[in-house]
Structure formats: structure tokens, C-alpha cells
CSV table of C-alpha atoms in Angstrom, one decimal:
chain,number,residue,atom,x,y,z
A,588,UNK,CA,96.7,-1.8,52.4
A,589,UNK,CA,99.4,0.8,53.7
A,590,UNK,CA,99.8,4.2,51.9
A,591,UNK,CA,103.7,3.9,52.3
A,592,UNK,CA,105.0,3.4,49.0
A,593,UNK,CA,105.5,-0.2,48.2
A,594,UNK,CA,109.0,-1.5,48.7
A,595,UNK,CA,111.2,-1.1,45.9
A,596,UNK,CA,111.8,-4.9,44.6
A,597,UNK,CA,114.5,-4.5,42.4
A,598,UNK,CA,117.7,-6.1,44.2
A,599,UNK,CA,120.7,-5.7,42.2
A,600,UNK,CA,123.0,-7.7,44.5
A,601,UNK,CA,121.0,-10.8,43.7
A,602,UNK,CA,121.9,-12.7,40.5
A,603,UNK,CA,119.1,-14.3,39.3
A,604,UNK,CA,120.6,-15.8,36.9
A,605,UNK,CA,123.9,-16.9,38.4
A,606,UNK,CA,121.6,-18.7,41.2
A,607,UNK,CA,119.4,-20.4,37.8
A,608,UNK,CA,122.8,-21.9,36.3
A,609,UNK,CA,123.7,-23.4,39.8
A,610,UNK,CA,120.5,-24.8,40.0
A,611,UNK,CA,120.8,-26.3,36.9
A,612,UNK,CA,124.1,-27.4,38.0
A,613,UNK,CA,122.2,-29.1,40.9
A,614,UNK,CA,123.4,-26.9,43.7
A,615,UNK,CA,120.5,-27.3,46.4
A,616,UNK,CA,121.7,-24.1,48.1
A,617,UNK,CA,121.0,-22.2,44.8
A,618,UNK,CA,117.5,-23.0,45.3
A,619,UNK,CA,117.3,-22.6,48.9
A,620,UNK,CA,119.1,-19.0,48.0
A,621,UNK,CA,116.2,-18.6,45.5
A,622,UNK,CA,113.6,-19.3,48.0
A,623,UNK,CA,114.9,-17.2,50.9
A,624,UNK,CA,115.0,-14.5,48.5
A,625,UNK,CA,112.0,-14.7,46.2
A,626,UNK,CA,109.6,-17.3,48.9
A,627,UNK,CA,108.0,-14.6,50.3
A,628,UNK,CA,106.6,-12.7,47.1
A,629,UNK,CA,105.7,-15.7,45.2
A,630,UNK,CA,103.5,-16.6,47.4
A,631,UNK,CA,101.9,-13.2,47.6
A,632,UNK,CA,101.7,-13.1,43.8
A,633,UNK,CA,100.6,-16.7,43.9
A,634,UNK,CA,98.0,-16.2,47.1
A,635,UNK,CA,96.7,-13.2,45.3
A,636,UNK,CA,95.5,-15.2,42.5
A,637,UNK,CA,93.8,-18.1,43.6
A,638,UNK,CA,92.9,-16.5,47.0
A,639,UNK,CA,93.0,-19.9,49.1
A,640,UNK,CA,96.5,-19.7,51.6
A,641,UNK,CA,96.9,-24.1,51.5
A,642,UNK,CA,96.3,-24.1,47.6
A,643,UNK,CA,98.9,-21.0,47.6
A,644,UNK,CA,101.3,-23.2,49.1
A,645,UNK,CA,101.1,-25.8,47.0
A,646,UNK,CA,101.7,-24.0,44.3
A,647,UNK,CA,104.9,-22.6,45.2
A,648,UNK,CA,105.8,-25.7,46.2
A,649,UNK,CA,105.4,-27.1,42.6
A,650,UNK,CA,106.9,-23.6,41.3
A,651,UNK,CA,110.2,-24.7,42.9
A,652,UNK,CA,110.7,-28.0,42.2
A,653,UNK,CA,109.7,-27.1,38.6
A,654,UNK,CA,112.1,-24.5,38.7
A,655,UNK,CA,114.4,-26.8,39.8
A,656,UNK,CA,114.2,-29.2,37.5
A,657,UNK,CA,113.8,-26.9,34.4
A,658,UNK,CA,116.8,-24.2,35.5
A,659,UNK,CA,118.9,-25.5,32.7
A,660,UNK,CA,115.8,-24.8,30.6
A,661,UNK,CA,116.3,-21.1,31.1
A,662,UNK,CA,117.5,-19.1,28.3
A,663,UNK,CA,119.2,-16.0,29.3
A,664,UNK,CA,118.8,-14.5,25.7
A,665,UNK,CA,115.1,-15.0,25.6
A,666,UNK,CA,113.8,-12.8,29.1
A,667,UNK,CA,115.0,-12.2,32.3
A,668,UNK,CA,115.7,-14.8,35.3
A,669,UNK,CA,113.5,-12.9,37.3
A,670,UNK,CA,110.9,-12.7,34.7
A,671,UNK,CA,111.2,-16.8,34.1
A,672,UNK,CA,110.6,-17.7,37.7
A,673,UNK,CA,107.6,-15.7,38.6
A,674,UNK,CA,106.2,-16.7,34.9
A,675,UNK,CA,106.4,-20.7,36.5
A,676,UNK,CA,104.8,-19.4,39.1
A,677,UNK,CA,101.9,-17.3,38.1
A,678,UNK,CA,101.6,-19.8,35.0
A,679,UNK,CA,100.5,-22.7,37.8
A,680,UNK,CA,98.5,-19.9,39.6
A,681,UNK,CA,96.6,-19.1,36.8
A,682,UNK,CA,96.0,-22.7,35.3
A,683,UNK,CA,94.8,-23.6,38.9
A,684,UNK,CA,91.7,-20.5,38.8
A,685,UNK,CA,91.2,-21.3,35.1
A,686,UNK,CA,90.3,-24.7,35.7
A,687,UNK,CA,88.4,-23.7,38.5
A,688,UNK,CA,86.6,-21.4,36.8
A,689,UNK,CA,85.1,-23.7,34.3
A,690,UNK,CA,83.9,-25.6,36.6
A,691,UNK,CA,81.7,-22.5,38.3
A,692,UNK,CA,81.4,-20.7,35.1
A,693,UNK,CA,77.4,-22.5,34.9
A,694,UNK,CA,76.3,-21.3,38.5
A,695,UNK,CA,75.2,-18.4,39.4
A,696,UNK,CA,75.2,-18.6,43.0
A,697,UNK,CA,79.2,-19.7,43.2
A,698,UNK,CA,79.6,-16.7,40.8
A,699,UNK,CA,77.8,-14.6,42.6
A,700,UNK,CA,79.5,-15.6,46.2
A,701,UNK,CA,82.8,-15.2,44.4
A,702,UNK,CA,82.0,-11.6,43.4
A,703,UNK,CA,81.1,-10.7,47.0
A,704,UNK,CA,84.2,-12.2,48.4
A,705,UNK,CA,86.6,-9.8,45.8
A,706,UNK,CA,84.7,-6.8,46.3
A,707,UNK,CA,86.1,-7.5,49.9
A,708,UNK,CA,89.5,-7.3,48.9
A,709,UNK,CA,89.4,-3.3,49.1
A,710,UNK,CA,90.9,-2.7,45.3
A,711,UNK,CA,90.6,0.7,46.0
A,712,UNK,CA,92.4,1.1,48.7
A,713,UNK,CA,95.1,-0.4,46.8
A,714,UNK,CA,94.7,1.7,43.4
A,715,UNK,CA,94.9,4.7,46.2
A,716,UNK,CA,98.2,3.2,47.2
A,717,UNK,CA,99.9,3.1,43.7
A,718,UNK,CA,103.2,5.1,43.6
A,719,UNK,CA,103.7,4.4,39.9
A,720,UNK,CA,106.8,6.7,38.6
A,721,UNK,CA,108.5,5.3,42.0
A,722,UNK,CA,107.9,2.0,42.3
A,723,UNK,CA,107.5,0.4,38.9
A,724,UNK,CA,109.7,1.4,36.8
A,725,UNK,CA,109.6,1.7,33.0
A,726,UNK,CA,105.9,0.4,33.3
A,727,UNK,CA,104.7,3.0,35.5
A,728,UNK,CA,104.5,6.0,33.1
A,729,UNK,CA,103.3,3.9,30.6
A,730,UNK,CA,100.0,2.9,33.0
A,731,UNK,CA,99.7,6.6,34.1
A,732,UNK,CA,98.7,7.2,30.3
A,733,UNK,CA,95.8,4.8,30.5
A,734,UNK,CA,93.0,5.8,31.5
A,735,UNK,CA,92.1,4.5,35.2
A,736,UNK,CA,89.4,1.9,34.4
A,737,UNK,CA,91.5,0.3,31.7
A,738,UNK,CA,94.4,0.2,33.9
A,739,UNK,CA,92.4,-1.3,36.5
A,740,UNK,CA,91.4,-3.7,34.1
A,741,UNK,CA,95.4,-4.8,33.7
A,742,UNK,CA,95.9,-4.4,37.3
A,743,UNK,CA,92.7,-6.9,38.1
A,744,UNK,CA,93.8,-9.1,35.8
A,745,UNK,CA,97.6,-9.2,36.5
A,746,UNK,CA,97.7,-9.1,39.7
A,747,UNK,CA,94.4,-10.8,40.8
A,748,UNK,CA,94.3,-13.1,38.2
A,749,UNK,CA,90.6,-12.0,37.6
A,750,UNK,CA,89.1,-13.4,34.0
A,751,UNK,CA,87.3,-11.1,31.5
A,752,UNK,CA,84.3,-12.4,33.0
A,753,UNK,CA,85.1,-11.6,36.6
A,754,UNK,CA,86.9,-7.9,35.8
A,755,UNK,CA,83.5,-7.4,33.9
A,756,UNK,CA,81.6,-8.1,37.2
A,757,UNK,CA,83.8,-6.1,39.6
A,758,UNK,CA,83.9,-2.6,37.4
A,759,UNK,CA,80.1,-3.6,36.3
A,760,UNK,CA,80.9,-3.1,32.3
A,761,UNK,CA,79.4,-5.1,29.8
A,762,UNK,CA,82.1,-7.7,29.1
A,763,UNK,CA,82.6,-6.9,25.2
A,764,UNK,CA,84.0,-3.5,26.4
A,765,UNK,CA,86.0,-5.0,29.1
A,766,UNK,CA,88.2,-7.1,26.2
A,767,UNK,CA,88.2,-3.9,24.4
A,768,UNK,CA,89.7,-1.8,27.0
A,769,UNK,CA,92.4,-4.7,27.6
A,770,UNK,CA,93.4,-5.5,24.3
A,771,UNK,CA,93.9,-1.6,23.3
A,772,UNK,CA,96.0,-1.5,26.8
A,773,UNK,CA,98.2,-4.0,26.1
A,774,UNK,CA,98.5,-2.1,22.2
A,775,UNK,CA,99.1,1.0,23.9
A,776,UNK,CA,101.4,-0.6,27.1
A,777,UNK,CA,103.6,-2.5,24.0
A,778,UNK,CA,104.0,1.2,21.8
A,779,UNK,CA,104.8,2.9,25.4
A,780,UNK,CA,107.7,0.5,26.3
A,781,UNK,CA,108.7,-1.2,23.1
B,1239,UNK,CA,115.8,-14.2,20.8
B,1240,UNK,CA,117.1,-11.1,18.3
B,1241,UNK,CA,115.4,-7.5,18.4
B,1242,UNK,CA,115.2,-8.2,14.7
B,1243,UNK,CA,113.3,-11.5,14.7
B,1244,UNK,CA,111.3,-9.8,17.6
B,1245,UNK,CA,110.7,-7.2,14.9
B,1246,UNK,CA,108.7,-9.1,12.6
B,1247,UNK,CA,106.1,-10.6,15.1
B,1248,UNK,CA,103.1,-9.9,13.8
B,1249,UNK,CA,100.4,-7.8,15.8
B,1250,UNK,CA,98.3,-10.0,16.4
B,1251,UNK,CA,100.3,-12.2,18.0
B,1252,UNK,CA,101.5,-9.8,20.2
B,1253,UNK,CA,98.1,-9.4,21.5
B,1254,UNK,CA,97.7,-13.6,22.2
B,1255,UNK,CA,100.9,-13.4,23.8
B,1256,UNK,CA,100.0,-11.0,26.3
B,1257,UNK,CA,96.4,-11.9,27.0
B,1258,UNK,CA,98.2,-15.1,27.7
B,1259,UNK,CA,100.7,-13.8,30.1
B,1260,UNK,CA,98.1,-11.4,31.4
B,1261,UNK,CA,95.8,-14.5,32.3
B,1262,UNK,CA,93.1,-13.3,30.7
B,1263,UNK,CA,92.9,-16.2,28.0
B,1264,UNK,CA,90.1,-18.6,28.8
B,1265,UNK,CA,91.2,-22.1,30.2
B,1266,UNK,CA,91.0,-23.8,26.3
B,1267,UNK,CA,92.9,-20.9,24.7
B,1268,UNK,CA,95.7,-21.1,27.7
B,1269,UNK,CA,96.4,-24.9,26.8
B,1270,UNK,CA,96.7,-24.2,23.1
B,1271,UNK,CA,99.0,-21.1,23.8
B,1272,UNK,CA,100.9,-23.3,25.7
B,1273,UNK,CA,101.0,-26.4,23.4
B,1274,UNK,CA,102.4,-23.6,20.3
B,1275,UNK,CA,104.5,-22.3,22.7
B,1276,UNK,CA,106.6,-25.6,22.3
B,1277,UNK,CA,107.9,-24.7,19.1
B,1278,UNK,CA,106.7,-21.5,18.0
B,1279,UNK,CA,109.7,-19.3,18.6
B,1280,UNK,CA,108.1,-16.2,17.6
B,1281,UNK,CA,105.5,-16.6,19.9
B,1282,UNK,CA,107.9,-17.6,22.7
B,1283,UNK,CA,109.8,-14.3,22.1
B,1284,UNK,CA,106.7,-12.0,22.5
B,1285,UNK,CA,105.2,-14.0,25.7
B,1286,UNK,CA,108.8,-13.6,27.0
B,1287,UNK,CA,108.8,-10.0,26.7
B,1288,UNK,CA,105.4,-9.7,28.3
B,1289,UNK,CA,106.9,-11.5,31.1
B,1290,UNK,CA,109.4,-9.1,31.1
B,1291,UNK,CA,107.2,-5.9,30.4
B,1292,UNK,CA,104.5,-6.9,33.1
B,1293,UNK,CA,106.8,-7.9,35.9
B,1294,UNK,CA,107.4,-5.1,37.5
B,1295,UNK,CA,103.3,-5.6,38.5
B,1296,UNK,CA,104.1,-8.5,40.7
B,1297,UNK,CA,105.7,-5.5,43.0
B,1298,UNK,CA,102.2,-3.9,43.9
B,1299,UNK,CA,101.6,-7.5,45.7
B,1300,UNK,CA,102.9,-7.6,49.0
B,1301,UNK,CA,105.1,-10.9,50.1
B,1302,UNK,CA,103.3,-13.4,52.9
B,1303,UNK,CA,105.5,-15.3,55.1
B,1304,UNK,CA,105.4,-19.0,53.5
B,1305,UNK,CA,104.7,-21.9,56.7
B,1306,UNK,CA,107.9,-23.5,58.2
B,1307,UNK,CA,106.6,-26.8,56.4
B,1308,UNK,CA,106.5,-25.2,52.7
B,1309,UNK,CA,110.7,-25.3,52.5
B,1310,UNK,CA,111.0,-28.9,53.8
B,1311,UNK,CA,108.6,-30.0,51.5
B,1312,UNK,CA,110.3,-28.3,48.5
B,1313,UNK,CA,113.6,-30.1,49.5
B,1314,UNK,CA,111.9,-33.5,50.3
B,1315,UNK,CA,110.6,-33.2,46.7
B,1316,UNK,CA,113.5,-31.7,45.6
B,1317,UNK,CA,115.6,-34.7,47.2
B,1318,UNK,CA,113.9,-37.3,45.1
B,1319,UNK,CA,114.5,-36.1,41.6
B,1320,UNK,CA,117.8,-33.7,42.0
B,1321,UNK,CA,121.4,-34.7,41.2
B,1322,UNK,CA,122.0,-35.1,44.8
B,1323,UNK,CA,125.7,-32.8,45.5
B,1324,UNK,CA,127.0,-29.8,44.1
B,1325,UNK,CA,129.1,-30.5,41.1
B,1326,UNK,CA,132.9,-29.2,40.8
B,1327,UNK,CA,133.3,-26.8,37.9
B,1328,UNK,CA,133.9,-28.9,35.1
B,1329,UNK,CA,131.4,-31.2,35.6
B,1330,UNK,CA,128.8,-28.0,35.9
B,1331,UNK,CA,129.8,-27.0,32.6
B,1332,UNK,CA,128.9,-30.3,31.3
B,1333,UNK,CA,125.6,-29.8,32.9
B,1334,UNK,CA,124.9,-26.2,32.1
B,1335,UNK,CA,126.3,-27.0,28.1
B,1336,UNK,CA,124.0,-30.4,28.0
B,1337,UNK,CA,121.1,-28.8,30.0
B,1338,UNK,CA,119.1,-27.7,27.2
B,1339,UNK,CA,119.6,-30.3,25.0
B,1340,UNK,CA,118.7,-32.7,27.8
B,1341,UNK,CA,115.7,-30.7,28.6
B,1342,UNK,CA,114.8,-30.2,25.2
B,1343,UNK,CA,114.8,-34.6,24.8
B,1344,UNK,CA,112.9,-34.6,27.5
B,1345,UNK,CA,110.1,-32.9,26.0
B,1346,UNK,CA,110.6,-33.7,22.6
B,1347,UNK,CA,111.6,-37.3,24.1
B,1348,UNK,CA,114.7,-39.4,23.8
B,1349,UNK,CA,117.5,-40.8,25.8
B,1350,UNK,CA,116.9,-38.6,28.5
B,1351,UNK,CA,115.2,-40.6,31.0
B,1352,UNK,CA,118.0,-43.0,31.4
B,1353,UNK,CA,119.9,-40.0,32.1
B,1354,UNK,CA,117.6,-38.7,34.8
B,1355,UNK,CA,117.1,-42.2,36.3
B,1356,UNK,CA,121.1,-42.7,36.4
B,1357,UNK,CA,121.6,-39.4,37.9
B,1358,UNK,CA,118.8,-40.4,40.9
B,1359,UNK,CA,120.4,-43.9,40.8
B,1360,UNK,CA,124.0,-42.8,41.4
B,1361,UNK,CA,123.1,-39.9,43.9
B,1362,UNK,CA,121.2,-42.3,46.0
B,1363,UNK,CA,123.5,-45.3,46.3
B,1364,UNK,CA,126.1,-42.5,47.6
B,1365,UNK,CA,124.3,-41.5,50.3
B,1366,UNK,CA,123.6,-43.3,53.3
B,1367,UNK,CA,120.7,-45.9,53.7
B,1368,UNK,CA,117.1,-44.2,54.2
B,1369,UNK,CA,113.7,-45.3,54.3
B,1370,UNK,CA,113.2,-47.7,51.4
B,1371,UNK,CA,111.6,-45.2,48.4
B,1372,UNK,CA,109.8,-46.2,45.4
B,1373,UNK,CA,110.4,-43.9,42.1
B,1374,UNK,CA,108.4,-43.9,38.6
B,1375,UNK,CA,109.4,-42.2,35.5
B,1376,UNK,CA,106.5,-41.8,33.2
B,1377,UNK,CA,107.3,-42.1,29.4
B,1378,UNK,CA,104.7,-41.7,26.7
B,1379,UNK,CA,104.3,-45.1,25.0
B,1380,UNK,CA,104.7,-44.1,21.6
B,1381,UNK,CA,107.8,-41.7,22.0
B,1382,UNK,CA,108.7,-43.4,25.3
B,1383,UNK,CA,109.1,-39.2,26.8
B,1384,UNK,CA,108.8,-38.8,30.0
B,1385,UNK,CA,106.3,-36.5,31.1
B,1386,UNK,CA,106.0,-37.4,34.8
B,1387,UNK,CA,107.6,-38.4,37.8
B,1388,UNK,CA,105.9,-41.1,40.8
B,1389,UNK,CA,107.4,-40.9,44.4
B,1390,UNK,CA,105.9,-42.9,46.9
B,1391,UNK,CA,107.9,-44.3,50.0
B,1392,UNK,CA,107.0,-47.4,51.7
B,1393,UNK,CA,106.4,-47.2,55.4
B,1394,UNK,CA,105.5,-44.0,57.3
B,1395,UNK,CA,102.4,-41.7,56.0
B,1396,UNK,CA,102.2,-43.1,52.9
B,1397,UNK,CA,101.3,-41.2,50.0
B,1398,UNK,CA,102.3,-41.4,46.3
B,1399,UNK,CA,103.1,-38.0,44.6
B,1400,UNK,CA,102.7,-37.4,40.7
B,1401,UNK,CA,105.1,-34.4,39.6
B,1402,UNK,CA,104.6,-33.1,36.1
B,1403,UNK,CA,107.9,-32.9,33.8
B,1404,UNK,CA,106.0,-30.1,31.3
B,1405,UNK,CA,102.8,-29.5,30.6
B,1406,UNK,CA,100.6,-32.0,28.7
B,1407,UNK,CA,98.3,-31.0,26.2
B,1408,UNK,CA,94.4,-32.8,27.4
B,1409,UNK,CA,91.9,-32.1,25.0
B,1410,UNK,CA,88.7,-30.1,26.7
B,1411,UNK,CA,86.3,-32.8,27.3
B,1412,UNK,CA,88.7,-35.5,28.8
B,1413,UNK,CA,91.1,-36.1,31.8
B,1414,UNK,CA,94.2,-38.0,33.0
B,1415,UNK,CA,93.4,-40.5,35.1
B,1416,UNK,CA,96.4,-41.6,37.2
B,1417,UNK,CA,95.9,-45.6,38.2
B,1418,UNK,CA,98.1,-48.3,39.8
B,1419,UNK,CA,98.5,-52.0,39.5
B,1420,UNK,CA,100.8,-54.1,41.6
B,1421,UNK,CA,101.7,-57.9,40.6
B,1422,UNK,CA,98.6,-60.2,41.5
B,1423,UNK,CA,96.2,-57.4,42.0
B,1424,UNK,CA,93.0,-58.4,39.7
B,1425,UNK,CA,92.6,-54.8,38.4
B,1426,UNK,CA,94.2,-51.5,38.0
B,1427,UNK,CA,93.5,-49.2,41.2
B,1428,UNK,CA,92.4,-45.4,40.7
B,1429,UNK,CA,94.5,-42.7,42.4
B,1430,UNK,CA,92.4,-39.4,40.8
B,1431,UNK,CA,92.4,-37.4,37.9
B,1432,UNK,CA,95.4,-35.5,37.0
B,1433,UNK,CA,95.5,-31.7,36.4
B,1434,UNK,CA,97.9,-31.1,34.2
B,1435,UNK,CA,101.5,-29.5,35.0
B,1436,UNK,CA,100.7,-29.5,38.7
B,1437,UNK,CA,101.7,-31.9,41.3
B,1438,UNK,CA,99.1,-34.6,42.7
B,1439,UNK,CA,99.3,-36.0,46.0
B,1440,UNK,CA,97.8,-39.1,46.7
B,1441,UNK,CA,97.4,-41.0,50.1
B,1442,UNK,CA,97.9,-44.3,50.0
B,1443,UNK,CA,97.4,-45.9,53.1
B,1444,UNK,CA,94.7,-48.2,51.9
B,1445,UNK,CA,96.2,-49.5,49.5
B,1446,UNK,CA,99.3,-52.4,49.9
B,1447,UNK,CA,102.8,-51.2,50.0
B,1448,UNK,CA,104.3,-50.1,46.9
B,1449,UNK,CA,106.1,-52.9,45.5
B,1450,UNK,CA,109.2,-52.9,43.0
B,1451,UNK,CA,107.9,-53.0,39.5
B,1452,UNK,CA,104.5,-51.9,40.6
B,1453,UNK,CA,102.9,-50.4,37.7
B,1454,UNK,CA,101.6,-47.1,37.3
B,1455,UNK,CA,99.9,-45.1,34.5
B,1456,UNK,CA,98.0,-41.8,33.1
B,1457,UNK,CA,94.9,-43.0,30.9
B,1458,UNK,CA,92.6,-40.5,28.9
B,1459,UNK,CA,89.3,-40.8,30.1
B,1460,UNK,CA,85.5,-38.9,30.1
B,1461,UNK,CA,86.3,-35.4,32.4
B,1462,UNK,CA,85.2,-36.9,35.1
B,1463,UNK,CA,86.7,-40.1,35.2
B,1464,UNK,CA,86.6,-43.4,33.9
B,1465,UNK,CA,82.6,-44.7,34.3
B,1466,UNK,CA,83.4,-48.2,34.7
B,1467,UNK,CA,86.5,-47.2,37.9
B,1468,UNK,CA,88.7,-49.4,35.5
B,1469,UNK,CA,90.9,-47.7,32.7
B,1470,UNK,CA,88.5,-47.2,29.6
B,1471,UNK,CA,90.7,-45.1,27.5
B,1472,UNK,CA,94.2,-45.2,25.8
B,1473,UNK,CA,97.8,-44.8,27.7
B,1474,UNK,CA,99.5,-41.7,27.7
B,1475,UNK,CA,101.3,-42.7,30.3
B,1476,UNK,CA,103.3,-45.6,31.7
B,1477,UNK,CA,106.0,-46.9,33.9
B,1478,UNK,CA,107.0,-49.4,36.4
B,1479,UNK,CA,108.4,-49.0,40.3
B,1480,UNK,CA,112.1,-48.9,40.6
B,1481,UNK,CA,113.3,-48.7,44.6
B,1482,UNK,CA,115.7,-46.3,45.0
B,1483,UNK,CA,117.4,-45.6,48.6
């Protein structure tokens, strides 16, 4: 992972929602629009998560087309545009290593492989990499004031879509502690930003 | 969703919504999040601003280029279920006053399906002849909701795709079993189990060509499938083949 500081993703010039209604309208070119623009860093997010590229794929595949199909679901008044499409996304992403994970949840071995492979995935590099008050907006301060390893505990589970189980593994803390330090996160992460 | 009803969200559901939108809620607890979130608007509005507070996140993630393939397969799915041209204004107003409503009967169930089906229908006979394509709308029995679209096209690689409408509510220890039964066959044929809101491709090259009012259906059965390979539990499910062009 670079040390550059990570691109700045909010793009003003894009209207999320504008491109939403004309999908709902059935404008194809909407979604096309939508994919040129968002494609890229769904399937990061997506990839990120359940950690196989093909599966990634066919996951943003069903992302769209259920984006397509529900845009006239979207509520403006409820949450962003922005906000709606990656939660489609990371909602299939998430669904796809929960089910997965009940089915390895019993053996040791798979867990045990699985743990090997994220300690791979250099998560300190990236926690090195963090520009916070830069790159994340209204969040960023409001992570600074957690203490690393519960941050890291949000980040892993954000962002790789680890369980309690599998953050518990990765930072080697009992897992009781592990639900602690999220749920008084999130407390804290909901006073800071309100 | 007001700042005022906001207000009076209760901490503790707060804390479900953004476990849930963290991804740290066990598989179970997902699906009954997501079966409340149907009509709870209180938790709707607190998982919606922990979409909104957490975003930002998906930033430390850096994009990958998607394959060539990935868009065309979008549109080819896209293709089968869309109102097929842009509309002119007024007729987008239509859509975009009607759109939740229709959405909303399509969940909650209703009239809706004709109005999906018509839209395909229409779009379809305006556009020039293409390879002859079978479509499926799924309804619940009961409620007759749809909950699922078939495709399947009948020459070519064939392969019948299952596209979720929503998400369906399966209880723990059971699965959707997707199956198919064409006129004179002796027995309903099994295409897989189903995991719920995502897409399942089936080939079908084995199996004769989809024929018009070819059956198709979901049934509940043991997690891993029917014992027996024939449908064993009830229909949650169930449609017939209509060709569209």
C-alpha cells in the first residue's frame, strides 16, 4: 500500500442522485454513468471483503442490476445516493462471507488457513498509510479519538469485512473484549458525529 | 426521515443498526435485521445514517479495474428486466412519482408484476427480433409477490439465471431450492440451492430447451437440499415461462 495520501473521493460534479432518478426513469446511460464512475471502487470495496476477484465480480454485477431495478426505491430524505449504492453493494458482500463463514465456522484448519491468508494482507502497512483529518472527512477526527486497537477493530471490520470472530484472531484478543471495544466505538463514533 | 423522529431512536437500536451496517452481526442476526428493516422505520433511519457516517471508510480501499466482461454482463442482465428506452419527461415523472409505490407492491405484493411484465413485454416487441428468450416472474403463492426473476435464452450457451427482487427471509436450518419442470417431463428437475438476494447462474445445457410455459419454482427444503432430489417442501415460489423477444 502507497504512503501517498489516498485520493480524495468526494466528487462534487457527480450527482448521485440525479443519475439514481434517471435510472429509475430507465435511462441505461444513467447506469452506465454510474458504473464508469463508481465501477472501479465497488469492486475494491466489494474485493476487499470477500477476497476472491471472480466472486468480486459477481457481486457487482448483482449490485448493479439491483441498483437498477430498485433506483426508484431510493429515498433522498432517508441517506445519501452515495451512501445507498455502496450499502447494495457491501450488503451482498457481506451476506456472501457470512454465509461462508457458517459454513467454516466448525473447522479449525479452514479457520486457521483463512487467518494466515489475512495476516498477508499487510494491515499495517495500511493503518501506517491513514491520512485521517485529510482524507475522510467528518469521520476522521472522530477515529483519531479512538484508541488504535479499537479503531482497528472498525477499520477490520468495515473495510475487510472481518467478523468478531476473525478481528478477535487477527489482533489476538479474547473475543468478549473485541465486541466490547466495537460496540463502545460505534457509542463513541455516533456522540462524535451526531 | 426527520432529525426529530431520528431523535427518539433508542440506544440500543443504534447499536444493532450499526453492528449491522458494520458487518459485524452474525449471519442469523443479519437476516432478521434485514427482515425488520422492511417496516421498522426507526430502524431504517439509524442503519441509514450509519451508511452515511461510515462511508467515507470505503475511501481507504483502493478501486480495481473491473474485466471488460463485467459491464456487458451488467447490460445483458440489465437488458432483460429494464424498461428498454429513455423516457421523455413526462412519462419519467410518472415513473419517478409511481416508483415507490410500485416498488413498495412489489415487496409488499400486488399488481405490480403485471406492470413489470407489460413494461418487458412492450419494450421487447419494439425492438428488433433477437434470439428467442424465455422470462419468469416469480410470485409467492399466497400473496402472488414477486420475489424473483428467471432468464434463460434458448439456443447458444445456455444457462438459466435466477435474479432476486429483495431479499427473502429463509429460516436458519433450511434453503431455497430452485427446480424446473417442462410439459411431459415425469418430475421436477433441480437447478441448486438459492442464496438469498444474490443472483444464481445455472447452466443448462443438459437439460431440453426451455419451453414456453415451462415451470419453475423455489421450494423450502433441509439446508442442503431436498433428500429425495424431488421437491419435499412447500412453494415459496412459482411461475411459468413466458418468451419474450
Amino acid at each position: 500500500m502507497s504512503r501517498d495520501p489516498p485520493i480524495v473521493t468526494a466528487l462534487p460534479e457527480f450527482d448521485y442522485e440525479a443519475t439514481l432518478a434517471a435510472c429509475a426513469a430507465g435511462e441505461r446511460a444513467a447506469l452506465q454513468r454510474l458504473y464508469a464512475q463508481e465501477g472501479g471502487r465497488l469492486l475494491g470495496v466489494v474485493q476487499r471483503i470477500v477476497r476472491d476477484t471472480a466472486l468480486a465480480e459477481d457481486i457487482v454485477h448483482d449490485a448493479c442490476v439491483n441498483i437498477w431495478t430498485r433506483a426508484a426505491s431510493f429515498d433522498p430524505a432517508r441517506g445519501s445516493a452515495r451512501g445507498w449504492i455502496y450499502s447494495v453493494a457491501r450488503h451482498l458482500a457481506l451476506n456472501a462471507v457470512r454465509d461462508l463463514a457458517r459454513e467454516v465456522e466448525v473447522d479449525d484448519d479452514t479457520a486457521a488457513a483463512l487467518d494466515a491468508r489475512a495476516s498477508l494482507e499487510a494491515w499495517h502497512d495500511m493503518a501506517d498509510a491513514f491520512v485521517w483529518q485529510d482524507s475522510l472527512g467528518r469521520i476522521g477526527p472522530c477515529l483519531e479519538q479512538l484508541e488504535p486497537v479499537r479503531r482497528n477493530c472498525v477499520l477490520h471490520a468495515y473495510v475487510d469485512g472481518l467478523s468478531h470472530g476473525e478481528i478477535a484472531r487477527r489482533l489476538e484478543a479474547p473475543l468478549g473484549t473485541v465486541k466490547a471495544w466495537i460496540k463502545r466505538s460505534l457509542a463513541a463514533l455516533r456522540e462524535c458525529m451526531g | 426521515m426527520s432529525t426529530t423522529k431520528t431523535g427518539s431512536i433508542p440506544p440500543e437500536l443504534h447499536e444493532l443498526a450499526g453492528e449491522y451496517v458494520l458487518g459485524t452481526l452474525p449471519a442469523a442476526r443479519r437476516r432478521e435485521v434485514q427482515a425488520r428493516l422492511v417496516d421498522d422505520l426507526q430502524l431504517q433511519a439509524a442503519v441509514h445514517a450509519w451508511e452515511d457516517r461510515l462511508l467515507p471508510l470505503t475511501g481507504l480501499v483502493e478501486p480495481v479495474a473491473p474485466s471488460p466482461r463485467l459491464w456487458a454482463r451488467i447490460e445483458r442482465s440489465v437488458d432483460a428486466l429494464a424498461p428498454p428506452a429513455p423516457r421523455p419527461a413526462p412519462h419519467r415523472a410518472w415513473w419517478r412519482w409511481d416508483s415507490l409505490a410500485l416498488w413498495r407492491g412489489l415487496t409488499a405484493g400486488g399488481f405490480a408484476i403485471a406492470a413489470l411484465l407489460a413494461a418487458v413485454l412492450v419494450g421487447r416487441l419494439a425492438e428488433p427480433p433477437a434470439e428467442a428468450r424465455f422470462m419468469v416472474v416469480l410470485v409467492a403463492p399466497d400473496d402472488k409477490a414477486p420475489g424473483w426473476v428467471v432468464q434463460a435464452s434458448a439456443s447458444g450457451a445456455r444457462q438459466v439465471e435466477l435474479i432476486p427482487l429483495g431479499v427473502v427471509e429463509v429460516p436458519r436450518d433450511k434453503a431455497l431450492q430452485f427446480w424446473t419442470k417442462a410439459e411431459g417431463w415425469s418430475a421436477p428437475v433441480s437447478l441448486g440451492l438459492v442464496t438469498p438476494g444474490q443472483t444464481l447462474r445455472v447452466p443448462v445445457g443438459q437439460l431440453p430447451a426451455v419451453q414456453p410455459d415451462q415451470l419453475f419454482e423455489l421450494t423450502l427444503e433441509p439446508r442442503s437440499g431436498s433428500p429425495t432430489g424431488r421437491p419435499t417442501g412447500p412453494v415459496r415460489y412459482i411461475g411459468r415461462a413466458v418468451k419474450v423477444m
